[in-house]
Amino acid sequence: MLQQLFSPSVLHTLDLIGIFVFAISGALLAVRKNFDIFGIAVLAEVTALGGGLFRDLVIGAVPPAAFTDLGYFITPLFAAVLVFFLHPHVERIQAGVNVFDAAGLGLFCVVGTTKAYDYGLGLTASACLGLATAVGGGVLRDVLANEVPSLLRWDRDLYAVPAIVGATLTVLCLRLDVLNAVTSTVAVVTAFVLRLLAMRYHWRAPRAWHRRSTVSEE
């Protein structure tokens, strides 16, 4: 179905762009954690490919795309080298990186959902794997860097929710048999815009109702 929505070359290019931006975020965190060049490369690879690798293993798309397309493996390494030498400059354009990261989030939640559905999963399971595709790499990145994953922290702007919305719109289109290039683009853009608005206005998910915790907030 993915090939019916977009040409293979367009889909491949979009994938590489999303992978590159996710890899940048992983490499920047590695620099902040004072990792060496190997650690920077590992965090870049894991952040960029972790979500898609998890999805492919679950749906049985083996060997995963990350191991059959050299571009998928080389792109995070290029991002790691770029950050290794130019991280002060990359840090200064962090706002721009965040915009592309939001675009990657929107793209991957829709692509992941559609691919899972293509492999025979139900609508709910497909949406869950779409979410995992979009945020899985970031979770692995934070775990390896010994941090609480960003999507679990109340003091971080909404990240998983836009991906959930994008994946949900995708499965609704699949259910109604109206998924095409236009509707899938709408789902991508919706998730993208929600993430941008969350960053702009610092939207956060609510915590427990009538929370009464004596634990100090970090």
N, CA, C and O of each residue as an XYZ file, in Angstrom:
872
protein
N       0.822     -1.210      0.000
C       0.000      0.000      0.000
C       0.856      1.259      0.000
O       0.498      2.259     -0.622
N       1.985      1.208      0.698
C       2.870      2.373      0.739
C       3.312      2.767     -0.667
O       3.367      3.952     -0.998
N       3.634      1.748     -1.507
C       4.077      2.027     -2.857
C       2.948      2.592     -3.706
O       3.196      3.281     -4.696
N       1.703      2.301     -3.319
C       0.576      2.852     -4.041
C       0.350      4.314     -3.683
O      -0.150      5.085     -4.502
N       0.716      4.697     -2.468
C       0.510      6.072     -2.022
C       1.595      7.004     -2.535
O       1.308      8.118     -2.974
N       2.844      6.547     -2.481
C       3.976      7.363     -2.903
C       4.913      6.508     -3.761
O       4.966      5.287     -3.615
N       5.632      7.156     -4.637
C       6.612      6.419     -5.437
C       7.730      5.933     -4.519
O       8.008      6.571     -3.504
N       8.376      4.814     -4.854
C       9.446      4.287     -4.000
C      10.562      5.291     -3.748
O      11.107      5.345     -2.646
N      10.906      6.083     -4.752
C      11.987      7.059     -4.582
C      11.598      8.160     -3.600
O      12.414      8.585     -2.782
N      10.349      8.620     -3.685
C       9.881      9.656     -2.760
C       9.844      9.113     -1.338
O      10.292      9.775     -0.402
N       9.308      7.903     -1.180
C       9.209      7.304      0.149
C      10.596      7.076      0.747
O      10.809      7.307      1.937
N      11.530      6.626     -0.076
C      12.894      6.378      0.396
C      13.562      7.684      0.825
O      14.244      7.729      1.850
N      13.369      8.727      0.052
C      13.957     10.033      0.387
C      13.390     10.567      1.697
O      14.134     11.065      2.542
N      12.073     10.463      1.867
C      11.449     10.922      3.103
C      11.958     10.122      4.297
O      12.209     10.678      5.366
N      12.108      8.816      4.108
C      12.641      7.960      5.173
C      14.035      8.423      5.595
O      14.322      8.540      6.786
N      14.884      8.682      4.624
C      16.262      9.085      4.928
C      16.316     10.438      5.629
O      17.143     10.653      6.515
N      15.434     11.345      5.229
C      15.393     12.651      5.888
C      14.981     12.491      7.355
O      15.595     13.073      8.249
N      13.928     11.688      7.588
C      13.498     11.448      8.959
C      14.569     10.770      9.783
O      14.789     11.128     10.940
N      15.243      9.787      9.192
C      16.319      9.072      9.885
C      17.452     10.027     10.235
O      18.004      9.967     11.334
N      17.795     10.899      9.308
C      18.892     11.841      9.547
C      18.588     12.771     10.718
O      19.437     12.993     11.582
N      17.377     13.309     10.741
C      17.018     14.251     11.807
C      16.953     13.546     13.156
O      17.430     14.090     14.153
N      16.377     12.355     13.210
C      16.345     11.602     14.465
C      17.766     11.285     14.934
O      18.060     11.331     16.128
N      18.645     10.963     13.976
C      20.041     10.670     14.328
C      20.732     11.898     14.914
O      21.539     11.778     15.836
N      20.421     13.064     14.387
C      20.992     14.307     14.922
C      20.624     14.472     16.391
O      21.471     14.830     17.209
N      19.360     14.209     16.728
C      18.925     14.375     18.116
C      19.643     13.389     19.029
O      20.002     13.731     20.155
N      19.853     12.166     18.548
C      20.580     11.177     19.349
C      22.028     11.559     19.537
O      22.569     11.435     20.636
N      22.670     12.027     18.465
C      24.074     12.426     18.551
C      24.260     13.629     19.471
O      25.240     13.701     20.212
N      23.320     14.573     19.423
C      23.429     15.752     20.297
C      23.319     15.357     21.767
O      24.039     15.896     22.608
N      22.435     14.432     22.078
C      22.330     13.975     23.466
C      23.618     13.285     23.893
O      24.056     13.445     25.032
N      24.226     12.524     22.997
C      25.488     11.854     23.313
C      26.581     12.867     23.616
O      27.396     12.653     24.512
N      26.602     13.965     22.876
C      27.588     15.019     23.136
C      27.352     15.646     24.502
O      28.294     15.890     25.256
N      26.077     15.906     24.816
C      25.764     16.500     26.122
C      26.151     15.561     27.266
O      26.487     16.007     28.363
N      26.100     14.257     26.995
C      26.460     13.257     28.003
C      27.965     12.964     28.007
O      28.437     12.113     28.761
N      28.706     13.676     27.160
C      30.160     13.529     27.092
C      30.582     12.144     26.592
O      31.600     11.612     27.035
N      29.802     11.556     25.668
C      30.162     10.278     25.074
C      31.297     10.470     24.075
O      31.498     11.568     23.555
N      32.043      9.385     23.809
C      33.082      9.452     22.786
C      32.454      9.229     21.411
O      31.236      9.092     21.294
N      33.294      9.193     20.368
C      32.785      9.101     19.005
C      31.972      7.826     18.795
O      30.979      7.838     18.068
N      32.383      6.734     19.422
C      31.624      5.483     19.286
C      30.251      5.629     19.931
O      29.244      5.212     19.360
N      30.213      6.221     21.124
C      28.933      6.426     21.797
C      28.023      7.343     21.007
O      26.812      7.125     20.957
N      28.592      8.367     20.388
C      27.802      9.283     19.564
C      27.190      8.531     18.385
O      26.014      8.713     18.069
N      27.995      7.682     17.734
C      27.504      6.922     16.584
C      26.420      5.934     17.002
O      25.414      5.783     16.307
N      26.621      5.262     18.135
C      25.633      4.284     18.602
C      24.305      4.974     18.908
O      23.245      4.495     18.507
N      24.364      6.093     19.615
C      23.125      6.784     19.972
C      22.428      7.332     18.727
O      21.199      7.349     18.660
N      23.209      7.780     17.744
C      22.612      8.250     16.497
C      21.910      7.113     15.762
O      20.794      7.283     15.272
N      22.565      5.952     15.685
C      21.973      4.802     14.995
C      20.712      4.315     15.707
O      19.690      4.060     15.069
N      20.788      4.192     17.011
C      19.659      3.680     17.787
C      18.455      4.610     17.687
O      17.323      4.159     17.512
N      18.709      5.908     17.799
C      17.610      6.874     17.736
C      16.950      6.860     16.370
O      15.726      6.936     16.263
N      17.755      6.763     15.333
C      17.234      6.841     13.973
C      16.514      5.572     13.542
O      15.505      5.640     12.839
N      17.024      4.414     13.957
C      16.532      3.153     13.411
C      15.763      2.288     14.404
O      15.117      1.317     14.008
N      15.825      2.629     15.689
C      15.240      1.763     16.714
C      13.760      1.498     16.536
O      13.324      0.352     16.647
N      12.973      2.535     16.260
C      11.535      2.354     16.125
C      11.175      1.488     14.930
O      10.349      0.581     15.042
N      11.790      1.763     13.785
C      11.510      0.967     12.589
C      11.996     -0.461     12.719
O      11.354     -1.383     12.216
N      13.122     -0.657     13.387
C      13.643     -2.006     13.602
C      12.691     -2.822     14.468
O      12.418     -3.986     14.175
N      12.186     -2.203     15.538
C      11.225     -2.882     16.408
C       9.976     -3.264     15.629
O       9.482     -4.385     15.746
N       9.468     -2.331     14.837
C       8.262     -2.606     14.033
C       8.484     -3.768     13.087
O       7.657     -4.677     13.016
N       9.591     -3.751     12.357
C       9.846     -4.801     11.373
C       9.986     -6.176     12.018
O       9.540     -7.176     11.457
N      10.607     -6.225     13.200
C      10.741     -7.504     13.896
C       9.391     -8.031     14.354
O       9.134     -9.234     14.288
N       8.523     -7.131     14.820
C       7.199     -7.548     15.290
C       6.340     -8.073     14.142
O       5.656     -9.084     14.296
N       6.369     -7.400     13.001
C       5.491     -7.793     11.898
C       6.113     -8.893     11.030
O       5.465     -9.410     10.120
N       7.363     -9.245     11.314
C       8.002    -10.309     10.548
C       8.601     -9.862      9.235
O       8.827    -10.682      8.345
N       8.865     -8.559      9.101
C       9.512     -8.039      7.885
C      11.019     -8.182      8.050
O      11.716     -7.207      8.329
N      11.518     -9.404      7.876
C      12.932     -9.693      8.116
C      13.600    -10.149      6.814
O      12.976    -10.795      5.972
N      14.888     -9.795      6.671
C      15.638     -8.903      7.563
C      15.071     -7.486      7.507
O      14.582     -7.055      6.462
N      15.136     -6.756      8.634
C      14.574     -5.402      8.678
C      15.208     -4.490      7.632
O      16.340     -4.701      7.195
N      14.450     -3.478      7.248
C      14.930     -2.538      6.231
C      16.254     -1.900      6.621
O      17.068     -1.576      5.756
N      16.474     -1.719      7.917
C      17.710     -1.095      8.393
C      18.938     -1.906      8.013
O      20.046     -1.372      7.967
N      18.747     -3.218      7.733
C      19.873     -4.085      7.402
C      19.921     -4.461      5.925
O      20.853     -5.139      5.492
N      18.944     -4.037      5.157
C      18.922     -4.362      3.734
C      19.191     -3.156      2.846
O      19.428     -3.306      1.648
N      19.158     -1.971      3.421
C      19.409     -0.744      2.669
C      20.583     -0.027      3.326
O      20.470      0.453      4.454
N      21.704      0.045      2.624
C      22.912      0.640      3.194
C      22.697      2.098      3.559
O      23.317      2.606      4.494
N      21.823      2.769      2.826
C      21.559      4.173      3.112
C      20.991      4.382      4.497
O      21.282      5.383      5.152
N      20.170      3.425      4.950
C      19.586      3.527      6.280
C      20.663      3.459      7.359
O      20.538      4.098      8.404
N      21.708      2.696      7.112
C      22.782      2.541      8.095
C      23.787      3.689      8.020
O      24.277      4.154      9.049
N      24.094      4.147      6.803
C      25.104      5.185      6.618
C      24.599      6.560      7.061
O      25.366      7.349      7.613
N      23.332      6.850      6.829
C      22.794      8.182      7.138
C      22.993      8.575      8.603
O      23.441      9.693      8.856
N      22.683      7.712      9.589
C      22.953      8.091     10.985
C      24.438      8.295     11.265
O      24.802      9.136     12.086
N      25.299      7.533     10.591
C      26.737      7.724     10.786
C      27.171      9.090     10.275
O      28.003      9.756     10.892
N      26.610      9.499      9.156
C      26.909     10.835      8.630
C      26.459     11.913      9.612
O      27.172     12.888      9.845
N      25.269     11.728     10.187
C      24.771     12.684     11.182
C      25.682     12.710     12.404
O      25.941     13.776     12.963
N      26.172     11.536     12.822
C      27.053     11.459     13.988
C      28.364     12.202     13.737
O      28.841     12.928     14.609
N      28.942     12.025     12.560
C      30.187     12.720     12.215
C      29.956     14.228     12.166
O      30.784     15.011     12.632
N      28.827     14.618     11.600
C      28.495     16.045     11.517
C      28.416     16.666     12.912
O      28.969     17.738     13.155
N      27.731     15.986     13.817
C      27.593     16.499     15.183
C      28.926     16.452     15.921
O      29.231     17.354     16.702
N      29.716     15.423     15.686
C      31.016     15.291     16.350
C      31.886     16.516     16.089
O      32.531     17.024     17.007
N      31.909     16.993     14.851
C      32.770     18.117     14.500
C      32.086     19.476     14.632
O      32.748     20.481     14.893
N      30.779     19.513     14.455
C      30.091     20.807     14.365
C      28.991     20.972     15.401
O      28.065     21.757     15.195
N      29.077     20.241     16.520
C      27.964     20.285     17.473
C      27.651     21.675     18.011
O      26.478     21.955     18.262
N      28.642     22.582     18.207
C      28.247     23.928     18.676
C      27.332     24.629     17.673
O      26.399     25.335     18.056
N      27.613     24.425     16.381
C      26.784     25.058     15.352
C      25.422     24.383     15.258
O      24.406     25.052     15.073
N      25.401     23.065     15.385
C      24.132     22.337     15.341
C      23.248     22.733     16.519
O      22.034     22.879     16.376
N      23.870     22.903     17.684
C      23.116     23.324     18.875
C      22.432     24.665     18.637
O      21.320     24.897     19.111
N      23.108     25.552     17.893
C      22.548     26.890     17.669
C      21.328     26.864     16.756
O      20.508     27.782     16.778
N      21.213     25.805     15.953
C      20.029     25.695     15.094
C      19.086     24.607     15.620
O      18.371     23.958     14.856
N      19.106     24.424     16.948
C      18.282     23.390     17.568
C      16.808     23.571     17.245
O      16.082     22.593     17.067
N      16.360     24.832     17.166
C      14.950     25.079     16.855
C      14.593     24.509     15.486
O      13.527     23.917     15.309
N      15.487     24.690     14.525
C      15.248     24.131     13.201
C      15.270     22.615     13.205
O      14.468     21.972     12.527
N      16.194     22.045     13.975
C      16.258     20.584     14.103
C      14.964     20.056     14.693
O      14.466     19.013     14.267
N      14.410     20.771     15.676
C      13.163     20.344     16.304
C      12.000     20.331     15.311
O      11.118     19.475     15.385
N      12.009     21.279     14.394
C      10.953     21.324     13.381
C      11.034     20.087     12.491
O      10.018     19.449     12.215
N      12.236     19.751     12.046
C      12.402     18.560     11.213
C      12.120     17.289     12.003
O      11.606     16.311     11.459
N      12.456     17.307     13.285
C      12.144     16.163     14.133
C      10.631     15.953     14.214
O      10.150     14.820     14.179
N       9.891     17.053     14.324
C       8.428     16.959     14.345
C       7.894     16.411     13.029
O       6.931     15.645     13.008
N       8.528     16.809     11.933
C       8.121     16.290     10.623
C       8.400     14.788     10.534
O       7.582     14.030     10.013
N       9.555     14.367     11.044
C       9.881     12.944     11.062
C       8.906     12.153     11.909
O       8.529     11.036     11.555
N       8.495     12.735     13.034
C       7.514     12.091     13.901
C       6.207     11.847     13.146
O       5.647     10.751     13.192
N       5.729     12.883     12.450
C       4.491     12.747     11.693
C       4.604     11.721     10.578
O       3.692     10.924     10.360
N       5.728     11.747      9.873
C       5.926     10.806      8.775
C       5.995      9.369      9.275
O       5.329      8.491      8.726
N       6.787      9.120     10.304
C       7.012      7.748     10.748
C       5.785      7.125     11.398
O       5.584      5.916     11.289
N       4.953      7.929     12.079
C       3.765      7.333     12.698
C       2.790      6.853     11.621
O       2.107      5.846     11.808
N       2.723      7.562     10.504
C       1.826      7.154      9.419
C       2.424      5.989      8.630
O       1.732      5.014      8.340
N       3.700      6.091      8.285
C       4.362      5.019      7.535
C       4.372      3.720      8.339
O       4.111      2.645      7.800
N       4.677      3.830      9.642
C       4.710      2.648     10.495
C       3.353      1.985     10.605
O       3.255      0.759     10.556
N       2.311      2.776     10.753
C       0.953      2.235     10.836
C       0.568      1.518      9.552
O       0.033      0.410      9.581
N       0.846      2.163      8.428
C       0.475      1.593      7.134
C       1.237      0.300      6.851
O       0.662     -0.665      6.346
N       2.532      0.281      7.176
C       3.324     -0.923      6.925
C       2.849     -2.085      7.796
O       2.771     -3.222      7.331
N       2.531     -1.797      9.058
C       2.025     -2.853      9.939
C       0.710     -3.423      9.403
O       0.486     -4.632      9.443
N      -0.146     -2.548      8.908
C      -1.422     -3.005      8.344
C      -1.188     -3.836      7.093
O      -1.885     -4.825      6.870
N      -0.218     -3.448      6.274
C       0.117     -4.205      5.073
C       0.524     -5.641      5.413
O       0.313     -6.557      4.619
N       1.103     -5.827      6.588
C       1.571     -7.150      6.989
C       0.510     -7.936      7.766
O       0.817     -8.957      8.381
N      -0.723     -7.464      7.735
C      -1.823     -8.262      8.246
C      -2.260     -7.968      9.661
O      -3.121     -8.675     10.185
N      -1.700     -6.948     10.310
C      -2.133     -6.623     11.669
C      -3.470     -5.895     11.636
O      -3.832     -5.279     10.633
N      -4.201     -5.975     12.754
C      -5.457     -5.253     12.878
C      -5.226     -3.765     13.024
O      -4.090     -3.305     13.136
N      -6.310     -3.024     13.021
C      -6.205     -1.567     13.056
C      -5.557     -1.059     14.343
O      -4.683     -0.193     14.303
N      -5.991     -1.603     15.490
C      -5.440     -1.140     16.763
C      -3.959     -1.473     16.875
O      -3.153     -0.631     17.269
N      -3.606     -2.706     16.526
C      -2.199     -3.111     16.581
C      -1.358     -2.292     15.608
O      -0.217     -1.943     15.909
N      -1.918     -1.990     14.454
C      -1.181     -1.183     13.467
C      -0.908      0.215     14.005
O       0.187      0.750     13.831
N      -1.904      0.805     14.658
C      -1.713      2.138     15.239
C      -0.646      2.114     16.329
O       0.168      3.031     16.434
N      -0.658      1.059     17.136
C       0.351      0.938     18.198
C       1.752      0.838     17.618
O       2.693      1.427     18.150
N       1.889      0.092     16.528
C       3.209     -0.026     15.909
C       3.589      1.259     15.169
O       4.773      1.566     15.027
N       2.601      2.001     14.702
C       2.902      3.313     14.136
C       3.483      4.237     15.187
O       4.446      4.961     14.937
N       2.882      4.202     16.371
C       3.418      4.984     17.494
C       4.818      4.521     17.848
O       5.711      5.342     18.055
N       5.018      3.198     17.920
C       6.335      2.658     18.269
C       7.387      3.052     17.237
O       8.534      3.326     17.590
N       6.999      3.079     15.967
C       7.928      3.481     14.920
C       8.393      4.916     15.131
O       9.568      5.236     14.950
N       7.452      5.774     15.516
C       7.759      7.196     15.652
C       8.564      7.520     16.906
O       9.437      8.387     16.869
N       8.286      6.839     18.013
C       8.907      7.236     19.287
C       9.874      6.198     19.843
O      10.590      6.474     20.806
N       9.904      5.006     19.247
C      10.723      3.925     19.798
C      12.197      4.254     19.863
O      12.864      3.942     20.849
N      12.711      4.885     18.815
C      14.127      5.240     18.808
C      14.482      6.218     19.906
O      15.543      6.111     20.521
N      13.596      7.176     20.154
C      13.839      8.145     21.220
C      13.840      7.510     22.595
O      14.609      7.904     23.471
N      12.967      6.518     22.783
C      12.935      5.806     24.061
C      14.244      5.055     24.283
O      14.836      5.136     25.359
N      14.693      4.324     23.264
C      15.959      3.599     23.374
C      17.127      4.559     23.608
O      18.027      4.268     24.396
N      17.107      5.691     22.926
C      18.147      6.709     23.111
C      18.239      7.142     24.567
O      19.327      7.176     25.142
N      17.102      7.471     25.161
C      17.098      7.956     26.538
C      17.516      6.868     27.519
O      18.225      7.138     28.488
N      17.078      5.644     27.267
C      17.456      4.535     28.149
C      18.968      4.320     28.118
O      19.596      4.163     29.165
N      19.552      4.313     26.922
C      20.993      4.124     26.799
C      21.770      5.280     27.419
O      22.886      5.098     27.904
N      21.173      6.467     27.399
C      21.822      7.637     27.985
C      21.508      7.781     29.476
O      21.859      8.784     30.099
N      20.840      6.764     30.043
C      20.521      6.747     31.470
C      19.614      7.905     31.872
O      19.835      8.556     32.894
N      18.594      8.152     31.057
C      17.603      9.182     31.352
C      16.207      8.579     31.306
O      15.967      7.595     30.606
N      15.290      9.177     32.060
C      13.889      8.785     31.942
C      13.425      9.190     30.541
O      13.591     10.349     30.159
N      12.845      8.261     29.762
C      12.405      8.603     28.406
C      11.541      9.863     28.389
O      10.659     10.042     29.229
N      11.810     10.719     27.428
C      11.135     12.012     27.366
C       9.624     11.888     27.313
O       8.916     12.694     27.917
N       9.113     10.880     26.591
C       7.658     10.779     26.452
C       6.983     10.332     27.744
O       5.755     10.352     27.824
N       7.757      9.926     28.771
C       7.184      9.551     30.061
C       7.266     10.680     31.081
O       6.750     10.552     32.191
N       7.904     11.773     30.716
C       8.107     12.863     31.669
C       7.031     13.925     31.507
O       6.760     14.383     30.397
N       6.423     14.311     32.618
C       5.338     15.285     32.567
C       5.849     16.674     32.210
O       5.088     17.500     31.705
N       7.138     16.944     32.466
C       7.666     18.283     32.243
C       8.218     18.471     30.833
O       8.948     19.429     30.580
N       7.882     17.576     29.921
C       8.297     17.722     28.530
C       7.065     17.954     27.655
O       5.984     17.433     27.929
N       7.249     18.734     26.615
C       6.140     19.020     25.706
C       5.639     17.732     25.056
O       6.402     16.790     24.842
N       4.356     17.710     24.752
C       3.734     16.512     24.187
C       4.524     15.990     22.990
O       4.861     16.743     22.076
N       4.812     14.696     23.010
C       5.555     14.067     21.917
C       4.809     12.841     21.390
O       4.598     12.694     20.187
N       4.420     11.974     22.306
C       3.716     10.766     21.878
C       2.298     11.077     21.395
O       1.813     10.437     20.463
N       1.632     12.048     22.014
C       0.234     12.338     21.670
C       0.075     12.723     20.194
O      -0.829     12.204     19.540
N       0.914     13.611     19.641
C       0.780     13.884     18.197
C       0.950     12.636     17.335
O       0.259     12.472     16.329
N       1.874     11.752     17.734
C       2.058     10.505     16.981
C       0.834      9.609     17.096
O       0.447      8.958     16.126
N       0.224      9.574     18.276
C      -0.999      8.791     18.458
C      -2.112      9.329     17.568
O      -2.852      8.560     16.955
N      -2.226     10.642     17.501
C      -3.257     11.252     16.656
C      -3.018     10.906     15.189
O      -3.952     10.547     14.472
N      -1.766     11.015     14.746
C      -1.449     10.684     13.358
C      -1.736      9.234     13.036
O      -2.292      8.930     11.981
N      -1.361      8.332     13.938
C      -1.622      6.904     13.722
C      -3.116      6.607     13.731
O      -3.597      5.787     12.950
N      -3.849      7.280     14.621
C      -5.295      7.077     14.703
C      -5.994      7.543     13.432
O      -6.883      6.858     12.924
N      -5.600      8.699     12.918
C      -6.178      9.177     11.660
C      -5.895      8.194     10.524
O      -6.737      7.980      9.652
N      -4.712      7.608     10.546
C      -4.351      6.649      9.498
C      -5.246      5.412      9.540
O      -5.745      4.968      8.506
N      -5.448      4.858     10.733
C      -6.287      3.653     10.813
C      -7.753      3.980     10.524
O      -8.483      3.139     10.000
N      -8.182      5.187     10.859
C      -9.552      5.575     10.496
C      -9.709      5.617      8.975
O     -10.724      5.179      8.435
N      -8.705      6.142      8.303
C      -8.749      6.165      6.837
C      -8.710      4.752      6.273
O      -9.378      4.458      5.282
N      -7.933      3.880      6.899
C      -7.900      2.483      6.464
C      -9.260      1.812      6.683
O      -9.741      1.060      5.835
N      -9.855      2.095      7.814
C     -11.161      1.496      8.135
C     -12.227      1.945      7.152
O     -13.096      1.161      6.773
N     -12.164      3.204      6.739
C     -13.159      3.754      5.821
C     -12.759      3.565      4.359
O     -13.472      3.978      3.445
N     -11.594      2.928      4.161
C     -11.074      2.671      2.815
C     -10.895      3.964      2.018
O     -11.214      4.026      0.831
N     -10.385      4.982      2.685
C     -10.134      6.260      2.009
C      -8.678      6.684      2.140
O      -8.349      7.849      1.916
N      -7.807      5.752      2.498
C      -6.392      6.115      2.623
C      -5.774      6.262      1.238
O      -5.763      5.321      0.444
N      -5.269      7.433      0.970
C      -4.578      7.704     -0.291
C      -3.491      8.735     -0.017
O      -3.238      9.086      1.136
N      -2.857      9.213     -1.064
C      -1.752     10.158     -0.878
C      -2.215     11.419     -0.150
O      -1.474     11.984      0.655
N      -3.437     11.856     -0.436
C      -3.936     13.094      0.177
C      -4.250     12.880      1.657
O      -3.805     13.652      2.506
N      -5.020     11.828      1.967
C      -5.414     11.621      3.365
C      -4.225     11.233      4.238
O      -4.164     11.615      5.407
N      -3.277     10.477      3.678
C      -2.094     10.135      4.466
C      -1.244     11.378      4.731
O      -0.651     11.516      5.801
N      -1.190     12.271      3.758
C      -0.470     13.532      3.963
C      -1.149     14.364      5.035
O      -0.475     15.001      5.845
N      -2.479     14.366      5.049
C      -3.222     15.082      6.088
C      -2.870     14.522      7.463
O      -2.679     15.289      8.407
N      -2.781     13.203      7.593
C      -2.420     12.591      8.872
C      -1.008     12.994      9.296
O      -0.768     13.299     10.465
N      -0.084     12.995      8.346
C       1.297     13.409      8.644
C       1.334     14.855      9.105
O       1.962     15.179     10.113
N       0.662     15.717      8.366
C       0.681     17.152      8.681
C      -0.005     17.423     10.012
O       0.431     18.295     10.764
N      -1.071     16.691     10.313
C      -1.770     16.880     11.586
C      -0.854     16.575     12.763
O      -0.768     17.353     13.714
N      -0.165     15.427     12.690
C       0.771     15.081     13.757
C       1.898     16.105     13.844
O       2.304     16.493     14.939
N       2.396     16.534     12.708
C       3.470     17.526     12.640
C       3.054     18.842     13.290
O       3.785     19.393     14.113
N       1.883     19.339     12.920
C       1.407     20.619     13.457
C       1.130     20.521     14.956
O       1.445     21.446     15.705
N       0.550     19.416     15.395
C       0.300     19.243     16.831
C       1.601     19.271     17.624
O       1.667     19.869     18.698
N       2.626     18.627     17.095
C       3.921     18.643     17.774
C       4.501     20.053     17.803
O       5.053     20.464     18.824
N       4.390     20.801     16.708
C       4.882     22.179     16.682
C       4.133     23.052     17.690
O       4.737     23.859     18.395
N       2.809     22.880     17.747
C       2.014     23.659     18.700
C       2.373     23.292     20.135
O       2.417     24.159     21.008
N       2.628     22.012     20.379
C       3.021     21.578     21.723
C       4.338     22.218     22.133
O       4.502     22.619     23.285
N       5.284     22.317     21.193
C       6.562     22.967     21.497
C       6.395     24.478     21.662
O       7.046     25.098     22.503
N       5.519     25.056     20.851
C       5.340     26.519     20.905
C       4.647     26.953     22.186
O       5.028     27.950     22.800
N       3.622     26.199     22.589
C       2.826     26.596     23.755
C       3.070     25.717     24.972
O       2.379     25.848     25.983
N       4.048     24.821     24.883
C       4.437     23.956     25.998
C       3.253     23.151     26.534
O       3.010     23.090     27.739
N       2.528     22.540     25.604
C       1.424     21.662     26.005
C       1.982     20.401     26.649
O       2.933     19.802     26.148
N       1.381     20.009     27.760
C       1.825     18.823     28.481
C       0.625     17.999     28.907
O      -0.473     18.520     29.100
N       0.855     16.716     29.048
C      -0.226     15.825     29.472
C      -0.496     16.017     30.957
O       0.427     16.324     31.712
N      -1.746     15.843     31.395
C      -2.054     16.000     32.821
C      -1.458     14.880     33.652
O      -1.293     13.752     33.187
N      -1.143     15.216     34.883
C      -0.670     14.193     35.821
C      -1.860     13.637     36.601
O      -3.009     13.981     36.327
N      -1.573     12.779     37.571
C      -2.634     12.107     38.316
C      -3.587     13.119     38.954
O      -3.157     14.161     39.448
N      -4.870     12.807     38.940
C      -5.901     13.685     39.492
C      -5.701     13.833     40.994
O      -5.504     12.843     41.698
N      -5.752     15.068     41.485
C      -5.573     15.366     42.902
C      -4.266     14.766     43.437
O      -4.221     14.167     44.512
N      -3.227     14.950     42.657
C      -1.931     14.386     43.025
C      -1.454     14.989     44.332
O      -1.477     16.207     44.507
N      -1.018     14.129     45.256
C      -0.487     14.569     46.549
C       0.814     13.829     46.815
O       0.859     12.907     47.630
N       1.856     14.229     46.135
C       3.139     13.538     46.273
C       4.112     14.390     47.059
O       4.173     15.608     46.889
N       4.874     13.734     47.924
C       5.893     14.440     48.680
C       7.254     14.321     48.019
O       8.249     14.842     48.524
N       7.290     13.629     46.880
C       8.553     13.469     46.156
C       8.887     14.785     45.463
O       8.042     15.381     44.795
N      10.111     15.223     45.627
C      10.517     16.484     45.013
C      10.545     16.323     43.508
O      10.915     15.265     42.999
N      10.156     17.367     42.794
C      10.121     17.330     41.336
C      11.496     17.677     40.780
O      12.187     18.564     41.281
N      11.872     16.951     39.729
C      13.175     17.179     39.110
C      13.017     18.091     37.916
O      14.001     18.411     37.249
